[in-house]
Coordinates of C-alpha atoms in Angstrom, one line a residue:
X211 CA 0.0 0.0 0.0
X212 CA 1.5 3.7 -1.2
X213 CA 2.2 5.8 1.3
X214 CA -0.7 8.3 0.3
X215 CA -2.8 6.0 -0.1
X216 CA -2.2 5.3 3.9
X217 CA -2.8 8.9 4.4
X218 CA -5.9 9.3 2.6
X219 CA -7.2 6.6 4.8
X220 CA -7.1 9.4 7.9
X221 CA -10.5 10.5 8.8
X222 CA -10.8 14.3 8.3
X223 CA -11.4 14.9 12.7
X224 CA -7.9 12.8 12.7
X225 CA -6.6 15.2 10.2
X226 CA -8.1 18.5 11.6
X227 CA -7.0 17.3 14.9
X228 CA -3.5 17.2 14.0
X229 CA -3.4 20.6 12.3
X230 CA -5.0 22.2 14.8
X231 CA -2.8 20.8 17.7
X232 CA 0.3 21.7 15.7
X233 CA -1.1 25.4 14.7
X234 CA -1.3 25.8 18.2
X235 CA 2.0 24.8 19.4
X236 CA 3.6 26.7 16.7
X237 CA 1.7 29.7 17.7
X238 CA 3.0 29.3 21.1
X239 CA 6.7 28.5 19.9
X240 CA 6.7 31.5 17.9
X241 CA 5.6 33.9 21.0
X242 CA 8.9 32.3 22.4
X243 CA 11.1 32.5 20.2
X244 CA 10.2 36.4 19.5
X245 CA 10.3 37.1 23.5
X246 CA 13.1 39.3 23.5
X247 CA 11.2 42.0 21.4
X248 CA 9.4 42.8 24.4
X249 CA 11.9 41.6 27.6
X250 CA 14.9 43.0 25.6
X251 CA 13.9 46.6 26.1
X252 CA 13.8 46.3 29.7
X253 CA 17.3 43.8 29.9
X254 CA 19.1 46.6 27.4
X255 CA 18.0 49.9 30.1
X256 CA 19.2 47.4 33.2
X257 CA 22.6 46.2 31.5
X258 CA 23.2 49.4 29.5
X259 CA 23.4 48.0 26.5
X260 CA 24.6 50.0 23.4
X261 CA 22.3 49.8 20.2
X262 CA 24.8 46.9 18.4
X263 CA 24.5 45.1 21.2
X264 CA 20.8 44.9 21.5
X265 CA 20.4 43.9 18.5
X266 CA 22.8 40.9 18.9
X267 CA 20.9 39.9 21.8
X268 CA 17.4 40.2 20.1
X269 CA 18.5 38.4 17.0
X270 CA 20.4 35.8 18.6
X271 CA 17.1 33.5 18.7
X272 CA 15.9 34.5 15.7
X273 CA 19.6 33.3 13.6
X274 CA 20.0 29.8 16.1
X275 CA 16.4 29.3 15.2
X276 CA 16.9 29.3 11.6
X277 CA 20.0 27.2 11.5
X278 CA 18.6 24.1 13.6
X279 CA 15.6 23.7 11.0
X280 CA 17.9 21.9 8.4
X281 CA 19.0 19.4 11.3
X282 CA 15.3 19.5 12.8
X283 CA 14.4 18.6 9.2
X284 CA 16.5 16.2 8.6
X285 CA 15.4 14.7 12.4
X286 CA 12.0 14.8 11.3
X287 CA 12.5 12.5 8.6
X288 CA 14.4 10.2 10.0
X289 CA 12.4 9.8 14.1
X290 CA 9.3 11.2 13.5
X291 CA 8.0 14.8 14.0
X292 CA 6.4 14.0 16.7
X293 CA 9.1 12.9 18.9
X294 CA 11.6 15.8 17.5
X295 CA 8.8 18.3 17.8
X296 CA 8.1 17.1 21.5
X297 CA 12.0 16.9 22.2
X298 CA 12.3 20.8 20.8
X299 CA 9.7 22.3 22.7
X300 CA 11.3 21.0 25.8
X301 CA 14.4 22.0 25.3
X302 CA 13.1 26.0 24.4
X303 CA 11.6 25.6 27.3
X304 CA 14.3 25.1 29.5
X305 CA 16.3 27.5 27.8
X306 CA 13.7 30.2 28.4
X307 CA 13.2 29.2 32.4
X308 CA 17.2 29.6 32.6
X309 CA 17.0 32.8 30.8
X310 CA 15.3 34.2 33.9
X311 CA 18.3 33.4 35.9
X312 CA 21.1 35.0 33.8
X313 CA 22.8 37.9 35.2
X314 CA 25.2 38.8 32.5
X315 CA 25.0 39.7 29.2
X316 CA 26.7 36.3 28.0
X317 CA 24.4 34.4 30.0
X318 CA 21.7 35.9 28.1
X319 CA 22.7 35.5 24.7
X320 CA 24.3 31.5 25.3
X321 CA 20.1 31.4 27.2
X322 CA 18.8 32.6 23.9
X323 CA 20.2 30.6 21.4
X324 CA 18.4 28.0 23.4
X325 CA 15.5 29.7 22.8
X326 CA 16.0 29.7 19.6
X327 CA 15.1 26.7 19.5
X328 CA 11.3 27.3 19.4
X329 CA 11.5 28.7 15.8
X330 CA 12.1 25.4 14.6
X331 CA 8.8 24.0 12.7
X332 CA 7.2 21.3 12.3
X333 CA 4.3 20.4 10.0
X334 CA 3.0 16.8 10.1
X335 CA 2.1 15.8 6.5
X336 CA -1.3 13.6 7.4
X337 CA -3.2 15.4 4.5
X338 CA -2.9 14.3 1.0
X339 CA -1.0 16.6 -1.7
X340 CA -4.0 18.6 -3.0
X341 CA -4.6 19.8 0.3
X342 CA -1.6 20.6 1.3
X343 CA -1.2 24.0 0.5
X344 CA -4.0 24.6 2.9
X345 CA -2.9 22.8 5.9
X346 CA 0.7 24.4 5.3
X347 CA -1.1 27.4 5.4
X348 CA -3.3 27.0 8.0
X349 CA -0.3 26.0 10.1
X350 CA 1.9 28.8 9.3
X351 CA -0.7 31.6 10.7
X352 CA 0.8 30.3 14.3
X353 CA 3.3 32.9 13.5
X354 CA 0.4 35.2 14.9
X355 CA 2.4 34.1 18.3
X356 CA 4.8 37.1 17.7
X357 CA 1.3 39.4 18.1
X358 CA 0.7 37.5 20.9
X359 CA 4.0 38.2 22.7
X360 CA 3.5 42.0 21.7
X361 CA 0.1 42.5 23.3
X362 CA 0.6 40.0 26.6
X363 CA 4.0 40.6 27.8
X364 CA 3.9 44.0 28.7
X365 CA 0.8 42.7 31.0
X366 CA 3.4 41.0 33.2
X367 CA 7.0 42.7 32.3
X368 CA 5.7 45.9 33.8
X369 CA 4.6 45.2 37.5
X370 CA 6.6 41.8 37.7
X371 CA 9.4 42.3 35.9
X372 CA 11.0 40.6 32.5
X373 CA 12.0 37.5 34.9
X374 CA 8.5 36.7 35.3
X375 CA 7.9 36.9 31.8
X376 CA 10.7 34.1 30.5
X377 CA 9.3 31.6 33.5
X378 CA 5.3 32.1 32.5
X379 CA 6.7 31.9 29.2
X380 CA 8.9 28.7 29.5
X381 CA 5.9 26.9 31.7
X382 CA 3.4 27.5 28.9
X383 CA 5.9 26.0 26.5
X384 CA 6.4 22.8 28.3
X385 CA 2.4 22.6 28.8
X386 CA 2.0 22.9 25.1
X387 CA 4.7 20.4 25.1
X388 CA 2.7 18.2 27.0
X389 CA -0.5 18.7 25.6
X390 CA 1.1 18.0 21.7
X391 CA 2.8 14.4 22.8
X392 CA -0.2 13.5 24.3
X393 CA -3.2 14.6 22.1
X394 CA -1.1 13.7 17.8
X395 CA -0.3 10.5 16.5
X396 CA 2.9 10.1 14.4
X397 CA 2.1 11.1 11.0
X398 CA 1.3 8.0 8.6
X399 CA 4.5 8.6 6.3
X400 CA 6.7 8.1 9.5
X401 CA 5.0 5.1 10.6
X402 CA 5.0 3.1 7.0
X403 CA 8.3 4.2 7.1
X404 CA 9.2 2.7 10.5
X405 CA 6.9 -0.5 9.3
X406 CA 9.0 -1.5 6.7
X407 CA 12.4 -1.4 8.4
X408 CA 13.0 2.6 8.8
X409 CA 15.0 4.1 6.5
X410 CA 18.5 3.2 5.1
X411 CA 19.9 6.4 3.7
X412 CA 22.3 7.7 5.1
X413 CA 22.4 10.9 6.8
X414 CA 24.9 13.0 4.1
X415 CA 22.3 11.2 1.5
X416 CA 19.3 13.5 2.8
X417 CA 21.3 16.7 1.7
X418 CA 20.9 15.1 -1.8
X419 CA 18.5 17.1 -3.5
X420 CA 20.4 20.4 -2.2
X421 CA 22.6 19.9 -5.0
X422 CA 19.5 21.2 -7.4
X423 CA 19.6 25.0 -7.7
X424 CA 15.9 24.7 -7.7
X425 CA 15.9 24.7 -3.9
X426 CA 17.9 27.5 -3.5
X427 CA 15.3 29.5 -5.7
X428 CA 13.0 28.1 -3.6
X429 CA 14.8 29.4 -0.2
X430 CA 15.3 32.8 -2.2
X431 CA 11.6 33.0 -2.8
X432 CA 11.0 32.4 1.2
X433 CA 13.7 34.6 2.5
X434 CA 11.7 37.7 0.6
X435 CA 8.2 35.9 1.5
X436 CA 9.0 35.2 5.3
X437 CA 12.6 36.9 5.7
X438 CA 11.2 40.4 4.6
X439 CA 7.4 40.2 6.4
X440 CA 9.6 39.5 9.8
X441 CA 12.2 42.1 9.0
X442 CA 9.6 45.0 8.1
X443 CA 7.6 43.7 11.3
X444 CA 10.5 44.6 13.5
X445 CA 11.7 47.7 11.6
X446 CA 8.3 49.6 10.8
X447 CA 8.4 51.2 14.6
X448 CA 11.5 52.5 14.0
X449 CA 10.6 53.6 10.1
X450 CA 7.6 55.4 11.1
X451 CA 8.9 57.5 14.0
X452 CA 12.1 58.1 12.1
X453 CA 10.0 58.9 9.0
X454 CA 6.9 60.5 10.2
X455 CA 7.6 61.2 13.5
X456 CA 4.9 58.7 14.4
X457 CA 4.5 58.4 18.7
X458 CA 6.3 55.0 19.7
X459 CA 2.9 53.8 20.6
X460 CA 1.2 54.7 17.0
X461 CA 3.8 53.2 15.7
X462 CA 3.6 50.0 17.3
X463 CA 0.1 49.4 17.0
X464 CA 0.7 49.7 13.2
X465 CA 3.1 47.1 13.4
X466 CA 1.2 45.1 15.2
X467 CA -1.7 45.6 13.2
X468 CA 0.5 44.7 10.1
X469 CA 1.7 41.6 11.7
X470 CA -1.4 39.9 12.4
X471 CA -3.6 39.7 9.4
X472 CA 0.0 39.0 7.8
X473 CA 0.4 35.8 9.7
X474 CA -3.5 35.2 9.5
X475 CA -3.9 35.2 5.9
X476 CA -1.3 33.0 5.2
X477 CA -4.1 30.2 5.7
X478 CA -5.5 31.4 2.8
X479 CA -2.8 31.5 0.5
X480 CA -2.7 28.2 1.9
X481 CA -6.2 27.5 0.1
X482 CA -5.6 29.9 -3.0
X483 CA -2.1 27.3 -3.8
X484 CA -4.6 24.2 -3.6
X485 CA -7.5 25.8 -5.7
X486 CA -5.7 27.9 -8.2
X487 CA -2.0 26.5 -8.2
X488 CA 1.1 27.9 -6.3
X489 CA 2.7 28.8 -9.1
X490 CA -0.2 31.6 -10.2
X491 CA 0.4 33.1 -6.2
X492 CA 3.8 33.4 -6.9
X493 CA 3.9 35.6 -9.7
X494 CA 1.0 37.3 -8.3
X495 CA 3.0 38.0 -5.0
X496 CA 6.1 39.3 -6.7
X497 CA 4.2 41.4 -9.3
X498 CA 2.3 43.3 -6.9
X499 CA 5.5 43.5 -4.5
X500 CA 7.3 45.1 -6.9
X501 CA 5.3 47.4 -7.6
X502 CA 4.7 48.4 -3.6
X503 CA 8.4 48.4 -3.1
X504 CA 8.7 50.5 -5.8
X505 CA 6.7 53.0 -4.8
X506 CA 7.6 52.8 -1.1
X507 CA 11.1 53.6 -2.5
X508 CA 10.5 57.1 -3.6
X509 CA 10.4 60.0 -1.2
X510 CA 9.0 60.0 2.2
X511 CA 8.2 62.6 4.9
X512 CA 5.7 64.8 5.8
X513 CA 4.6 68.1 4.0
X514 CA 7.0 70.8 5.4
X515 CA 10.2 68.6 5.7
X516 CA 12.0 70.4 3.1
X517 CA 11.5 67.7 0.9
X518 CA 9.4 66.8 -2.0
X519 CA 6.9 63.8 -0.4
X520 CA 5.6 61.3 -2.4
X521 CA 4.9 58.9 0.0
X522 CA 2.4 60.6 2.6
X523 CA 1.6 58.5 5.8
X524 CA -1.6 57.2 4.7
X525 CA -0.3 56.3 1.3
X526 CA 3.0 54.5 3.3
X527 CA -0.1 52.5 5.6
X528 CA -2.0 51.7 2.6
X529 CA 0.8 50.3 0.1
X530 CA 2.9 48.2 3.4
X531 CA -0.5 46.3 4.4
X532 CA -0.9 45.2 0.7
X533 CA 2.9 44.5 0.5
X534 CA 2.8 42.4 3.8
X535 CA -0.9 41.0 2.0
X536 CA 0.9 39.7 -0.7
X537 CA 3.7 38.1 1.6
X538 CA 1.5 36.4 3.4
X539 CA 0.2 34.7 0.6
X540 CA 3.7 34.0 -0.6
X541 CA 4.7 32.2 2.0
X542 CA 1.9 29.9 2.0
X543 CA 2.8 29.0 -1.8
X544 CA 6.5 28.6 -1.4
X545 CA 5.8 25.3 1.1
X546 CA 2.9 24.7 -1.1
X547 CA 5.9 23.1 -3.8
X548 CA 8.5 21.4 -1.6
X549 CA 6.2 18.2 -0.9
X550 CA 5.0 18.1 -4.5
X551 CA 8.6 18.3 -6.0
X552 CA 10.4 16.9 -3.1
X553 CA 7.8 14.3 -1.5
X554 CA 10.6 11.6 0.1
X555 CA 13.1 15.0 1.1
X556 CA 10.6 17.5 2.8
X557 CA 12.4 17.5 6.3
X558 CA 15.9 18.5 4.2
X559 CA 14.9 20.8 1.5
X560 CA 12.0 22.1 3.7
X561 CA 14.4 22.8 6.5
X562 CA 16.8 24.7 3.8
X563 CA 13.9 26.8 2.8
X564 CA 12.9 27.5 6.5
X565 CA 16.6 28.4 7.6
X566 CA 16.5 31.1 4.7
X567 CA 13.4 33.0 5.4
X568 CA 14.2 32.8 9.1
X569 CA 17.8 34.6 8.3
X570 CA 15.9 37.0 6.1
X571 CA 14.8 38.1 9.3
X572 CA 17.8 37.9 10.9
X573 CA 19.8 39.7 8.0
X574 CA 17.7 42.4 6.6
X575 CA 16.9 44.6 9.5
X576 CA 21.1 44.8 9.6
X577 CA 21.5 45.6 5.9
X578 CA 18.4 48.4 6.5
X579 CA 20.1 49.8 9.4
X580 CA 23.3 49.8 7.2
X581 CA 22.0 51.4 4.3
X582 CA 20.0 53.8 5.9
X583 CA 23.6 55.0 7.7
X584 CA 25.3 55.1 4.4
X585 CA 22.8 56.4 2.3
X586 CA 21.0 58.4 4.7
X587 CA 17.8 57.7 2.9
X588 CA 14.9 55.6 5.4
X589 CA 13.8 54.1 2.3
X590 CA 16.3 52.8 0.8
X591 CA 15.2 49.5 3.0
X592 CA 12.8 49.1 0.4
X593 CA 15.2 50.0 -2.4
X594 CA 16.5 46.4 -1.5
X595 CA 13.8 44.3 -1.1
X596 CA 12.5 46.0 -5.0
X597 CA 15.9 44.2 -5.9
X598 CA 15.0 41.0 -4.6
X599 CA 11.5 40.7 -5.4
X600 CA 13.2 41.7 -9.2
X601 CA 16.1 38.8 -9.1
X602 CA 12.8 36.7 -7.8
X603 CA 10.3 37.2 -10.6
X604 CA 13.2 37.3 -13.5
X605 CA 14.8 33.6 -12.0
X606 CA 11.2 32.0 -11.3
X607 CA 10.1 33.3 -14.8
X608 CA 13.2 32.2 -16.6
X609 CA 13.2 28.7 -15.3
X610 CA 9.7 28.1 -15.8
X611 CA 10.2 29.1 -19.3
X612 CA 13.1 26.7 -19.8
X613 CA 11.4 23.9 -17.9
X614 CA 8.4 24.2 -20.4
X615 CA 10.6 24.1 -23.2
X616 CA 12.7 20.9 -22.2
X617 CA 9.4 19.3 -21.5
X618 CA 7.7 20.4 -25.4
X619 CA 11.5 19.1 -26.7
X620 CA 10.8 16.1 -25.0
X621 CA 7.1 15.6 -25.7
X622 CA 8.0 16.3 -29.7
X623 CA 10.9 14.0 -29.6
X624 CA 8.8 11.3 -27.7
X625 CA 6.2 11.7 -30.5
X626 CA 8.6 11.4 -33.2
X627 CA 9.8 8.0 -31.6
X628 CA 6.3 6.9 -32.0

């Protein structure tokens, strides 16, 4: 019996139950993992910190948490999500209870590369290809969990202290933990696999398909999709009080306004890749981001700067929510192809792709800082993510082209053999 054929048999509560259960431990793991953009404000005012350094310390989770998803991927495949999923929860969580208890500043950042650890992902694939794209959607809206950190936090980092907040935090983790070992199943793939003897490649031989430049279009495509919706997330307080002289807490609420029907609506880019093709939501996402980062590019300000304004405030609001729109959507149809072109490789090629967007978040808000300092232009942030939606469309469009033609080469020639 094929191995889809075994996970058609699921029942649709047995599938729902497993998406659901993951969504929610994602969500969780993803209000860890972005902790520090609330507690890190109050650690950098109690240790002094200069500006380079908080931004080491906030990114540190965000960089170790892209790097283990190639190994968590890898993991995946080979023990079972459920186990590695369980195993990584634990260990976040134990990373964020110690990060209560560090005093120094190397404490911390050793503490959050352990937390870290909670941006790894897991997506267990008990739903047949042509509804995939949904449930990777579906499951992919848990990055709502950085909203969650935003607005809950504060709740407890201002009469208890950011202590407080890393131990509430790290026993809610373990709890999720908890509830995920107990309440999923190991996915179907897993468990045919284990059936028949487990598998007997190596583990070098799961790198394999990383040798096809395909994937590394694919991770490009992600670290714009996710790596640029995270980046902007974290830089638009900064862009709009530096730009428009927005109040911290305006400015805030537009970012966090931006980043939750950003992370929502990736559930139905989820549903758009299934019904219309993920292919169609790709070059709908880069045409319409190139056009928003094109225009976000030109001048910005208010009237009576000294300079001539294009970009007004409510144009700036209008154009970024369609920007982080189209993202959202993007991200959902990126995943959408790594089971359909890589269905026995998903944990290695899907970690790749994972490891890139999360570094696109980890990267960009360093290259906007840096060009704003040697340009002197705010947007010149978007000046570079109009050059990577550009490399984007022109690589996806040119391979597609040149896979089309191989394949009516090789339909003529295999009609001329006839």
């Amino acid at each position: 019996m094929s191995v889809l054929r075994q996970t058609q048999k699921l029942s649709s509560k047995e599938q729902a139950r497993a998406l659901w259960v993951s969504t929610g431990a994602f969500t969780i793991c993803f209000a860890v993992w972005t902790i520090f953009s609330i507690i890190g404000v109050r650690i950098k005012d109690e240790l002094g910190l200069s500006e380079m350094q908080f931004g080491l310390l906030i990114g540190t989770p965000i960089l170790s948490g892209s790097l283990i998803r190639v190994v968590l991927g890898i993991w995946t495949n080979r023990y079972g999500g459920r186990l590695v999923y369980t195993v990584t929860m634990l260990a976040a969580a134990l990373a964020t209870f110690l990060l209560a208890q560090a005093t120094s500043y190397p404490q911390m950042l050793l503490a959050g590369l352990g937390v870290g650890l909670a941006g790894g992902s897991y997506v267990s694939p008990f739903f047949p290809p042509e509804k995939q794209g949904t449930a990777l959607g579906v499951f992919g809206a848990g990055n709502v969990g950085a909203a969650v950190t935003k607005f809950l936090a504060p709740l407890l980092l201002v009469p208890f202290g950011w202590q407080v907040v890393a131990e509430v935090w790290a026993c809610v983790l373990l709890l999720t933990a908890l509830v995920f070992w107990f309440s999923t199943d190991e996915d179907p793939q897993f468990s045919v696999r284990r059936n028949r003897g487990g598998s007997h490649k190596s583990f070098f031989s799961e790198f394999e398909p990383l040798k096809n430049i395909q994937v590394w279009r694919f991770a490009l495509y992600y670290f714009f999709a996710f790596g640029g919706f995270v980046a902007l997330a974290l830089w638009l307080p900064r862009y709009l009080v530096g730009v428009y002289d927005f109040r911290i807490e305006t400015a805030g609420m537009i970012a966090a306004a931006y980043s939750i029907p950003g992370s929502i609506f990736r559930a139905y880019g989820g549903i758009l890749s299934d019904r219309i093709g993920a292919r169609k939501i790709m070059y709908g996402m880069f045409t319409v981001a190139a056009v928003a980062t094109l225009i976000l590019s030109m001048p910005a300000g208010v009237a009576g700067a000294g300079m001539p304004i294009v970009v007004t405030p409510v144009v700036f609001v209008g154009v970024i929510f369609v920007l982080g729109f189209c993202m959202s959507l993007g991200k959902a149809a990126v995943y959408k192809h790594i089971p359909a072109y890589y269905p026995t490789h998903v944990g290695a090629v899907g970690g790749v792709v994972g490891m890139m967007g999360g570094l696109g978040g980890f990267i960009l808000p360093i290259a906007f800082g840096f060009l704003k300092d040697v340009t002197g232009l705010w947007s010149s942030c978007f000046m570079l993510l109009f050059t990577i939606v550009a490399v984007s469309l022109i690589w996806m469009n040119t391979s597609i082209r040149q896979f089309k033609r191989h394949a009516d080469v090789a339909m003529s020639a295999g009609t001329f053999a006839r």
